[in-house]
JSON list of C-alpha atoms (C1' of nucleotides) in Angstrom, two decimals:
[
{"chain": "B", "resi": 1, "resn": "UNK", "atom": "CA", "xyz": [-65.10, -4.82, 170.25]},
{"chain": "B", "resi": 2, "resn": "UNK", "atom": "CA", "xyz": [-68.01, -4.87, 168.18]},
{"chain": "B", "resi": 3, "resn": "UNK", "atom": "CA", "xyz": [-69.31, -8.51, 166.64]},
{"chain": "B", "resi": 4, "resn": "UNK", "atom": "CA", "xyz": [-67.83, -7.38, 162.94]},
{"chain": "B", "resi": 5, "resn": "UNK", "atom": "CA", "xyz": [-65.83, -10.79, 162.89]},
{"chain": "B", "resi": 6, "resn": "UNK", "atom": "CA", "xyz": [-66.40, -12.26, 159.76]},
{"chain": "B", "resi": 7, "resn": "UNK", "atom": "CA", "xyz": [-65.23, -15.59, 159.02]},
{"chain": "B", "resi": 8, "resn": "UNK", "atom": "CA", "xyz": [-63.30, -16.79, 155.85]},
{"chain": "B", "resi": 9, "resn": "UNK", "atom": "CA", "xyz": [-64.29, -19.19, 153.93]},
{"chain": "B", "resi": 10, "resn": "UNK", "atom": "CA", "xyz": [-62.47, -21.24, 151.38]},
{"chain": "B", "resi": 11, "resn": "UNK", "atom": "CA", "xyz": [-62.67, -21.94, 147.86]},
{"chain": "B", "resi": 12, "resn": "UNK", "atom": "CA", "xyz": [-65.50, -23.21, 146.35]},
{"chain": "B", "resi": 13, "resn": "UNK", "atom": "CA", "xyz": [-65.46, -26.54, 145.51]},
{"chain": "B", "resi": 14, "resn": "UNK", "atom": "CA", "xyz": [-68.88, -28.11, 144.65]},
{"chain": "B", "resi": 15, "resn": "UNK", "atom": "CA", "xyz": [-70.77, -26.97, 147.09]},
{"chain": "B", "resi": 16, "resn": "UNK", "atom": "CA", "xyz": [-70.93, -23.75, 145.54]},
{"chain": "B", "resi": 17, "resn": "UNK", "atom": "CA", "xyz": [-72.58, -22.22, 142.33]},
{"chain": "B", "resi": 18, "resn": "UNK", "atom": "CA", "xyz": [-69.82, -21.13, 140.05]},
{"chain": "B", "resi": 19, "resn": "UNK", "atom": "CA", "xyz": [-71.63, -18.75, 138.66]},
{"chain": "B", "resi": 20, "resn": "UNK", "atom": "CA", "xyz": [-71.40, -16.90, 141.48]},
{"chain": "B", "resi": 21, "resn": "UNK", "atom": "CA", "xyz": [-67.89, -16.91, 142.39]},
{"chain": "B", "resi": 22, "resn": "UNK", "atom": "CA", "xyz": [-65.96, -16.73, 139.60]},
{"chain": "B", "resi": 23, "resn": "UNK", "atom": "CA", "xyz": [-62.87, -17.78, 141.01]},
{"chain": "B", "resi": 24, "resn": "UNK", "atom": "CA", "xyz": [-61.47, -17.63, 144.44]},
{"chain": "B", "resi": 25, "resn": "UNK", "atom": "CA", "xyz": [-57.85, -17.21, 146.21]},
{"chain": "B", "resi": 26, "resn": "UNK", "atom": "CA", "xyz": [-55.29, -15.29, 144.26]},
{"chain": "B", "resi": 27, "resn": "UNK", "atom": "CA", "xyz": [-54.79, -14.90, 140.86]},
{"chain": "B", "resi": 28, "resn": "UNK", "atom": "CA", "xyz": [-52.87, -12.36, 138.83]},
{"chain": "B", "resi": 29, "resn": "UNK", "atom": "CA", "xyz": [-53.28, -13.89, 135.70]},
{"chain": "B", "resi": 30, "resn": "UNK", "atom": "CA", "xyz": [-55.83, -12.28, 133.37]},
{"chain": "B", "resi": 31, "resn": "UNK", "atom": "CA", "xyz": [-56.25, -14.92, 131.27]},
{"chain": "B", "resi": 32, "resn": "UNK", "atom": "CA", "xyz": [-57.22, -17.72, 133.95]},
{"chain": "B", "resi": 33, "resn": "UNK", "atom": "CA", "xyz": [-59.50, -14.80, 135.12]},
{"chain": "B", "resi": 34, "resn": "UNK", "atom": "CA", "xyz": [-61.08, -14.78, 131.28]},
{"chain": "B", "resi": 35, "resn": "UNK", "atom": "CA", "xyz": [-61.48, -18.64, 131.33]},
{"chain": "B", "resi": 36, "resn": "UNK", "atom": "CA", "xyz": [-63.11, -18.83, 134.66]},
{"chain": "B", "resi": 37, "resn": "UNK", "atom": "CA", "xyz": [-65.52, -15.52, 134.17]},
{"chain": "B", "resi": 38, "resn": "UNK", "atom": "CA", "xyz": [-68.81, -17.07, 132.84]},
{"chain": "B", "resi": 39, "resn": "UNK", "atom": "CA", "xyz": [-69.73, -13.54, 131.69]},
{"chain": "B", "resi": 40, "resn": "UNK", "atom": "CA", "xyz": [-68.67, -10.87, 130.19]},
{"chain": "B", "resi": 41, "resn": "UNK", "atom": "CA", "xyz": [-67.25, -8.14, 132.13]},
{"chain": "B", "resi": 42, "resn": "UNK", "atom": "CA", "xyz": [-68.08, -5.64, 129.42]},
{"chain": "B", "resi": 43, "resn": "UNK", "atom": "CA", "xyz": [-66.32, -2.32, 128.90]},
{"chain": "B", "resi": 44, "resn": "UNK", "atom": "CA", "xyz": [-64.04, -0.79, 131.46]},
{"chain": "B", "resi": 45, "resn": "UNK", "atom": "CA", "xyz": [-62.90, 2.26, 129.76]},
{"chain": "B", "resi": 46, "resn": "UNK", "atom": "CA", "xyz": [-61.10, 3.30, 133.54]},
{"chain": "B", "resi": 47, "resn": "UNK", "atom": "CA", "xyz": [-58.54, 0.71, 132.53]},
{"chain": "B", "resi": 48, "resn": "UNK", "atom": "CA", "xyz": [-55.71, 1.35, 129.40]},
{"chain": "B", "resi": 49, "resn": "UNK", "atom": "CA", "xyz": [-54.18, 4.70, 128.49]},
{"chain": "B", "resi": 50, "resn": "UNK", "atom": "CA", "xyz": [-55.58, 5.11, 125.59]},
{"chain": "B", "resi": 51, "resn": "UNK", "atom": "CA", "xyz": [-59.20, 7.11, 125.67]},
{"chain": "B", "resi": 52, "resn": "UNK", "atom": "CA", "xyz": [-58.65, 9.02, 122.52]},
{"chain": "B", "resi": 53, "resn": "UNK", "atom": "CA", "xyz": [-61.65, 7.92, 120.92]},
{"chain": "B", "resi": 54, "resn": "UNK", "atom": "CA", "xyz": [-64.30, 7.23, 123.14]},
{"chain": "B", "resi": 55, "resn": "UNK", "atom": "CA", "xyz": [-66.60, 6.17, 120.47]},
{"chain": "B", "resi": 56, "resn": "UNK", "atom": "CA", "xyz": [-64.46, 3.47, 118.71]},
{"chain": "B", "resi": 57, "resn": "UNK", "atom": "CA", "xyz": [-64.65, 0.24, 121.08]},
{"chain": "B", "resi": 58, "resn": "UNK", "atom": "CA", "xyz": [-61.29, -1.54, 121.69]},
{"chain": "B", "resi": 59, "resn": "UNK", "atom": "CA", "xyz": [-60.48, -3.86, 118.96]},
{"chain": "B", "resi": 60, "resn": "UNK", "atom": "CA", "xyz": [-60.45, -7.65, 121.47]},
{"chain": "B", "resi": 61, "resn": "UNK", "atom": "CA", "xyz": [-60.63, -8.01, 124.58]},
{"chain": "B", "resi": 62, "resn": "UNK", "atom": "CA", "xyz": [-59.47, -5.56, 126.45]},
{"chain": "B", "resi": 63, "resn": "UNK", "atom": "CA", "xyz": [-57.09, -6.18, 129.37]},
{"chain": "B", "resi": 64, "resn": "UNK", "atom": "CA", "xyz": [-58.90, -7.60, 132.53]},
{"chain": "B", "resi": 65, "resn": "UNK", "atom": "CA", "xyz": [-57.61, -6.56, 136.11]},
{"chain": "B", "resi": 66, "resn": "UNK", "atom": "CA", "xyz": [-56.36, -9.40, 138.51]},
{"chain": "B", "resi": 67, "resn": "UNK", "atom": "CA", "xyz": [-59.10, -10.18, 140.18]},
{"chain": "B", "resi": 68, "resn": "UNK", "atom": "CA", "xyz": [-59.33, -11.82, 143.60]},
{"chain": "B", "resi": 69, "resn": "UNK", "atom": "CA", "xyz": [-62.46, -12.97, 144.66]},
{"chain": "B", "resi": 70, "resn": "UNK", "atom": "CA", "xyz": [-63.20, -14.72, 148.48]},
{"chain": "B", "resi": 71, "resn": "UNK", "atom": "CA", "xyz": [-66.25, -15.72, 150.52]},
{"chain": "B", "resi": 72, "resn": "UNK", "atom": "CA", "xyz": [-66.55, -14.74, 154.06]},
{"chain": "B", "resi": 73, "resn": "UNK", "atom": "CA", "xyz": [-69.05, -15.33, 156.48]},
{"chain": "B", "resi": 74, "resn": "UNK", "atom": "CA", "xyz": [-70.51, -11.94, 158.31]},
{"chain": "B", "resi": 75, "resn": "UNK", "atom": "CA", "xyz": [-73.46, -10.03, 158.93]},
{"chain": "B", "resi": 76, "resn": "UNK", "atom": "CA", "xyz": [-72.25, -7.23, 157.30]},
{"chain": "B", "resi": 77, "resn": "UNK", "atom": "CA", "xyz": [-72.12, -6.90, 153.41]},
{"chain": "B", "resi": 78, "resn": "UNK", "atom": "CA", "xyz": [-69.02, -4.41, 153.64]},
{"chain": "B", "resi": 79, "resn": "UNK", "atom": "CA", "xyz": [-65.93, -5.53, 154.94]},
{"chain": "B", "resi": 80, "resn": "UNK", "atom": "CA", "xyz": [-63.78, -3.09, 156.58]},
{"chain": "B", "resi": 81, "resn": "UNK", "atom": "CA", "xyz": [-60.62, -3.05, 154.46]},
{"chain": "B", "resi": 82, "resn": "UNK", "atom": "CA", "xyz": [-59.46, 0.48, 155.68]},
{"chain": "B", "resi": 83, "resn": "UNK", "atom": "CA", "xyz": [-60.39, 1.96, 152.41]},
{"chain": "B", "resi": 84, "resn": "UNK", "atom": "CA", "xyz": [-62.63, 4.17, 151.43]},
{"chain": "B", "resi": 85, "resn": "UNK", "atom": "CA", "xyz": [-65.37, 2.70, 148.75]},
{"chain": "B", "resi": 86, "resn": "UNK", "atom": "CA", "xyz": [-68.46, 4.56, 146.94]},
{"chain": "B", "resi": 87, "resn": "UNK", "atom": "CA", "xyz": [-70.79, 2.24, 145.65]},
{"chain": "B", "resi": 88, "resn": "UNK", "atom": "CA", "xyz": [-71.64, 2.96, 141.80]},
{"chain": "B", "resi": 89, "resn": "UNK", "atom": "CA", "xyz": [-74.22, 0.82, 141.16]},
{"chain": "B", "resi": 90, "resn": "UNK", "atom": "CA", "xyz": [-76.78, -2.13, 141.93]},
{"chain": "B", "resi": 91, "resn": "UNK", "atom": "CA", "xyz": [-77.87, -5.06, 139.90]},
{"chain": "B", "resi": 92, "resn": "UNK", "atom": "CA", "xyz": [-79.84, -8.29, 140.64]},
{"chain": "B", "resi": 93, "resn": "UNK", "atom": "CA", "xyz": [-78.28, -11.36, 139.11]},
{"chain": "B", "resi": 94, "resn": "UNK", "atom": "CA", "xyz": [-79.72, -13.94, 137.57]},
{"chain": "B", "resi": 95, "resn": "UNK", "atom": "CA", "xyz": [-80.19, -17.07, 140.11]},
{"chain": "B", "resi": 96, "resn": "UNK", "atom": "CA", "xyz": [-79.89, -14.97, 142.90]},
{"chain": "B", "resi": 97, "resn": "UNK", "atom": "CA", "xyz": [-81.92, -13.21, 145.03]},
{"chain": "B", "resi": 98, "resn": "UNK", "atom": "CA", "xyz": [-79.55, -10.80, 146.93]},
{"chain": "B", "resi": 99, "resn": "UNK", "atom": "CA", "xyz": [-78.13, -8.36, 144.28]},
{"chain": "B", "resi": 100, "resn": "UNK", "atom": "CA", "xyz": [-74.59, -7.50, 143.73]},
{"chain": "B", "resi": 101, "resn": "UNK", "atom": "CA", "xyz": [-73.35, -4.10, 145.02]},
{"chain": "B", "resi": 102, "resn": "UNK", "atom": "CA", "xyz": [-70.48, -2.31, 142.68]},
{"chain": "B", "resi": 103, "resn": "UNK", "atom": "CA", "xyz": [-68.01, -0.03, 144.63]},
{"chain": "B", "resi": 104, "resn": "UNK", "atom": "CA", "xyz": [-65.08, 2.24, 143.33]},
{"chain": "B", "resi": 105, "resn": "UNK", "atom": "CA", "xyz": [-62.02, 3.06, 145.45]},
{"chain": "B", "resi": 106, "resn": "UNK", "atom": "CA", "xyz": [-62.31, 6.98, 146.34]},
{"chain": "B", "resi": 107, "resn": "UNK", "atom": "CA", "xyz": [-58.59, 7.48, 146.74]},
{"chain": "B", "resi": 108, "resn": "UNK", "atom": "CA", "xyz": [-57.92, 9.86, 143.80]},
{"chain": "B", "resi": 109, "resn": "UNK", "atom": "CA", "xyz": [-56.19, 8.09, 140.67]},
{"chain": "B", "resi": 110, "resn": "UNK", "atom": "CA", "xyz": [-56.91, 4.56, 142.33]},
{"chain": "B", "resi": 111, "resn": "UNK", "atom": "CA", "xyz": [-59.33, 2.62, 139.77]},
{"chain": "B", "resi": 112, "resn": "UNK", "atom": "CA", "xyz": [-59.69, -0.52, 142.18]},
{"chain": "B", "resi": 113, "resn": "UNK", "atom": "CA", "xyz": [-63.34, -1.73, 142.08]},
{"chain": "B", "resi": 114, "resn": "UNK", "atom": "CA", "xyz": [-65.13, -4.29, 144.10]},
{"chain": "B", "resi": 115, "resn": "UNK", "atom": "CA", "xyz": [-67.86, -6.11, 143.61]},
{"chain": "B", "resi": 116, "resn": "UNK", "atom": "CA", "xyz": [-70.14, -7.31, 147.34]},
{"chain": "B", "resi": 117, "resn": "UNK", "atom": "CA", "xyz": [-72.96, -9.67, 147.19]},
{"chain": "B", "resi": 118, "resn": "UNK", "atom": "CA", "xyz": [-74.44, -12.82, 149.37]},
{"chain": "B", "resi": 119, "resn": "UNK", "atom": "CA", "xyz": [-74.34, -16.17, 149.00]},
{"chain": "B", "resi": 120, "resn": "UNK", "atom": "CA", "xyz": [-77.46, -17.84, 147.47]},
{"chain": "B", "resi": 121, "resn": "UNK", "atom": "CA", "xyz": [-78.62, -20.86, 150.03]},
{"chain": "B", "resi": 122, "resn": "UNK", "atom": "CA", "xyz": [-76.72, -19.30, 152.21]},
{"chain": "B", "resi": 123, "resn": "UNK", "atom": "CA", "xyz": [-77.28, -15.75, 153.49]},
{"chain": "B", "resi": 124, "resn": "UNK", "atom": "CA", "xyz": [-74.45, -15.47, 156.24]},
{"chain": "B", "resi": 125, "resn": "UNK", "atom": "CA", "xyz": [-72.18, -15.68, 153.31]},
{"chain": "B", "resi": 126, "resn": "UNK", "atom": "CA", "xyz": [-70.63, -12.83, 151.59]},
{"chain": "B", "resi": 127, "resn": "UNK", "atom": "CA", "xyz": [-68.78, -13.20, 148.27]},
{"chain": "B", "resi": 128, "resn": "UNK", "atom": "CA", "xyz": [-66.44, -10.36, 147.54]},
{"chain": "B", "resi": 129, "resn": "UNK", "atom": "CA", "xyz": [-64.05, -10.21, 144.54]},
{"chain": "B", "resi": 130, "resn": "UNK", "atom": "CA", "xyz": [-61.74, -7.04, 144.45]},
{"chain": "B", "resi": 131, "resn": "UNK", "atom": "CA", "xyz": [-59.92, -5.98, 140.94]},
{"chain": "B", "resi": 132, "resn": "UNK", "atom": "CA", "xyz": [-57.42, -3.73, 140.45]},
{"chain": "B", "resi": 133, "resn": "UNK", "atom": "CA", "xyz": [-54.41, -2.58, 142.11]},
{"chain": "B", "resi": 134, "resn": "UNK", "atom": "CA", "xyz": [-54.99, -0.04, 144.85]},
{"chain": "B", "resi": 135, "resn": "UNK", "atom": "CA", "xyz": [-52.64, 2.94, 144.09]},
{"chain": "B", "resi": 136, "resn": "UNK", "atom": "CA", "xyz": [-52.43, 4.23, 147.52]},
{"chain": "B", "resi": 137, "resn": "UNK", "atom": "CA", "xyz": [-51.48, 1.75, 150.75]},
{"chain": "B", "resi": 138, "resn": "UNK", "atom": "CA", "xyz": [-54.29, 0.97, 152.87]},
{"chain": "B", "resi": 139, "resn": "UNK", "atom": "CA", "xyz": [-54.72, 3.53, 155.91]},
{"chain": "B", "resi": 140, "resn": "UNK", "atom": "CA", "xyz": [-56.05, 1.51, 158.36]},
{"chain": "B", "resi": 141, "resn": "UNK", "atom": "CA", "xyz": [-56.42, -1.81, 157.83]},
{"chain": "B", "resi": 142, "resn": "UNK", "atom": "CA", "xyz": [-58.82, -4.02, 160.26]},
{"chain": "B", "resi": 143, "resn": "UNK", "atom": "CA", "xyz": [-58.12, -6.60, 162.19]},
{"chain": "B", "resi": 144, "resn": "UNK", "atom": "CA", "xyz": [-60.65, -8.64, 160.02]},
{"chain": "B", "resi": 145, "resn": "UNK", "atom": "CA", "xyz": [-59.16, -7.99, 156.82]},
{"chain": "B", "resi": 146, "resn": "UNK", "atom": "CA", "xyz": [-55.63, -8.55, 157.83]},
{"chain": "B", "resi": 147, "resn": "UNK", "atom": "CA", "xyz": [-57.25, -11.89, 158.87]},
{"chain": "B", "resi": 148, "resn": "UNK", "atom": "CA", "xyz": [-58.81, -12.63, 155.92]},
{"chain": "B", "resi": 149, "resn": "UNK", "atom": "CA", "xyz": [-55.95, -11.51, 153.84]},
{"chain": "B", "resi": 150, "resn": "UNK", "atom": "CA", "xyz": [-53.52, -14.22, 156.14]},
{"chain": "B", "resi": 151, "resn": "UNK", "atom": "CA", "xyz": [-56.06, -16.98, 155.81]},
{"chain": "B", "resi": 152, "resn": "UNK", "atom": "CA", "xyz": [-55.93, -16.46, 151.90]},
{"chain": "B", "resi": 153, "resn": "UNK", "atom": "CA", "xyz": [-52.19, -16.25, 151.54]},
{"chain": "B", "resi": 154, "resn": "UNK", "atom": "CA", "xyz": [-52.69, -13.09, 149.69]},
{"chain": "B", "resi": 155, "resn": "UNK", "atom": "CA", "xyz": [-52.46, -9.52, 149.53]},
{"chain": "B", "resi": 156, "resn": "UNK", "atom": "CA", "xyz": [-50.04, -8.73, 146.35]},
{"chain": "B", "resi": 157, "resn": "UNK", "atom": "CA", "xyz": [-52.72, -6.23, 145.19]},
{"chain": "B", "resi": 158, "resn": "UNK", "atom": "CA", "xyz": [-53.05, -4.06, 148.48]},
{"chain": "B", "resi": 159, "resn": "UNK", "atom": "CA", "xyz": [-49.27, -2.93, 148.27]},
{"chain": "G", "resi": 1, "resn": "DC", "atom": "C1'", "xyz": [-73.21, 22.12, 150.71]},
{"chain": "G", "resi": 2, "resn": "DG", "atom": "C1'", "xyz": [-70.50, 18.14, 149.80]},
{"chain": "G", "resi": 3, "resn": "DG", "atom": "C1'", "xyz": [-70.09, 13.40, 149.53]},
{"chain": "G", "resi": 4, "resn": "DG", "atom": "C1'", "xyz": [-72.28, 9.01, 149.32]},
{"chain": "G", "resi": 5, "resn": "DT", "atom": "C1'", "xyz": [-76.38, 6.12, 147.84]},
{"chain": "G", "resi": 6, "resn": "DT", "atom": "C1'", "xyz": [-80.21, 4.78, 144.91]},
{"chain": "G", "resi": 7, "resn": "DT", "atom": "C1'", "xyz": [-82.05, 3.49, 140.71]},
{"chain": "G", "resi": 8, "resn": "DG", "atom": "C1'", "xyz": [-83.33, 3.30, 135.96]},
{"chain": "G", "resi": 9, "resn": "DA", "atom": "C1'", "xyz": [-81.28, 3.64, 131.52]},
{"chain": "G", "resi": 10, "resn": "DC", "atom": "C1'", "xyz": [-77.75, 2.49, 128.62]},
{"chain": "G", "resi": 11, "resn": "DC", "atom": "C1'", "xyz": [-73.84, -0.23, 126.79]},
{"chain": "G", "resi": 12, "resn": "DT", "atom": "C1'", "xyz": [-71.46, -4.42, 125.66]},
{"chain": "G", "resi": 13, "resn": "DG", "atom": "C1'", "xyz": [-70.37, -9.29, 125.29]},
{"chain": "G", "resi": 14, "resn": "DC", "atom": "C1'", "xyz": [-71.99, -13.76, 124.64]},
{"chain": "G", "resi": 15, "resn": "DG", "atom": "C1'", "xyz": [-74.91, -17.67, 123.53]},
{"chain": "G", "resi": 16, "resn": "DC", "atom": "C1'", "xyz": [-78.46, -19.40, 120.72]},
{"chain": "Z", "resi": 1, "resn": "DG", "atom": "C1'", "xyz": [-79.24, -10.97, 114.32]},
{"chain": "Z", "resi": 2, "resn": "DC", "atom": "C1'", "xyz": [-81.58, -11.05, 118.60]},
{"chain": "Z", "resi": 3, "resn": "DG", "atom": "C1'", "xyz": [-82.26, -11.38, 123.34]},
{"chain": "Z", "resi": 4, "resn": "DC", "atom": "C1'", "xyz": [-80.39, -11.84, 127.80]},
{"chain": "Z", "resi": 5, "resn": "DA", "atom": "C1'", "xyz": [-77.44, -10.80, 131.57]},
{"chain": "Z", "resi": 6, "resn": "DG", "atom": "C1'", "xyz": [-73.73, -8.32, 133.65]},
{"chain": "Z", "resi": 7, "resn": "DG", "atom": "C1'", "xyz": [-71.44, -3.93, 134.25]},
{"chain": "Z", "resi": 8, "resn": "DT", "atom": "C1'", "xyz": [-71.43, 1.19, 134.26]},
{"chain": "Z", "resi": 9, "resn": "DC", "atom": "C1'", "xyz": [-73.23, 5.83, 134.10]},
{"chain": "Z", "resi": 10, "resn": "DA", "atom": "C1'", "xyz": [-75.43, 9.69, 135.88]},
{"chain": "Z", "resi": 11, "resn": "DA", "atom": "C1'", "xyz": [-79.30, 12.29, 137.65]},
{"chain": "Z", "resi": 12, "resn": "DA", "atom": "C1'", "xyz": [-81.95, 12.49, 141.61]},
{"chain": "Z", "resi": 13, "resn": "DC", "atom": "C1'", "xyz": [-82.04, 11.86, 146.21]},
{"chain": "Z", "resi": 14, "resn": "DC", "atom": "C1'", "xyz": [-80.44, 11.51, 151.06]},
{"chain": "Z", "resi": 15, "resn": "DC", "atom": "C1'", "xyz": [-77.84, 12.63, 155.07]},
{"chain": "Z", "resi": 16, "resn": "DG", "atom": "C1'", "xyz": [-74.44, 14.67, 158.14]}
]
DNA sequence: CGGGTTTGACCTGCGC
DNA sequence: GCGCAGGTCAAACCCG
């Protein structure tokens, strides 16, 4: 076995900068997700039916994903959750030296999206916060993620 | 050659 | 209204 273990860690209570982890454990409900973002998760034109005019933006707010963010503690940024992810883009956050990594489920039709990035003060510690519903069920999932998915009391999205 | 990564530009929301 | 910060796009690049 290869030293991939990766520890969970729970919820965030003081000890850790909000800004960071938006929220933690489970949630399905967009609108605690809207109160407990700090920023604004801009545009995400993958999400709604309607694309018929591309230029016009959405009237409100637009419909957030469930989001479900956790901290584990691993060498590796990338957890192996048995599904196949293509990173999309990179951006250094403010108050942070380690920027955050953006991934995209490659299963055709699946929109999930993930977003990977360490722990200020704390290196060993990965924050990763998964949104969306994965359309297909997971192939192979690792013994670390089925871990971390017990430890959380979760797993609603990964059907 | 195909699929994934890198990286800078662009877009959007929010706070002041 | 403006500036900042987060999120996304897409062309270029890399690698098997």
């Amino acid at each position: 076995m290869e030293d991939r273990r990766c520890q969970v860690l729970f919820p965030c209570s003081s000890s850790v900068d909000p800004r960071l982890t938006e929220y933690h454990g489970v949630d399905n409900s967009a609108e605690c997700a809207d109160q407990l973002t700090t920023s604004s998760l801009s545009q995400q034109n993958m999400n709604t039916n309607e694309e018929e005019k591309p230029k016009s933006k959405k009237k409100k707010k637009k419909e957030r994903e469930a989001r479900y963010a956790f901290q584990t503690r691993s060498q590796v940024d990338i957890l192996d959750d048995g599904y196949r992810w293509r990173k999309y883009g990179q951006k250094a956050v403010k108050n942070n030296p380690f920027p955050r990594s953006y991934y995209k489920c490659t299963e055709e039709g699946c929109r999930v999206k993930k977003q990977v990035q360490r722990l200020w003060g704390d290196e060993g510690v990965v924050v990763t916060t998964y949104q969306g519903v994965h359309t297909h069920p997971v192939d192979k999932p690792s013994d670390n993620f089925n871990h971390i998915l017990t430890q959380m009391h979760i797993f609603p999205p990964f059907s």
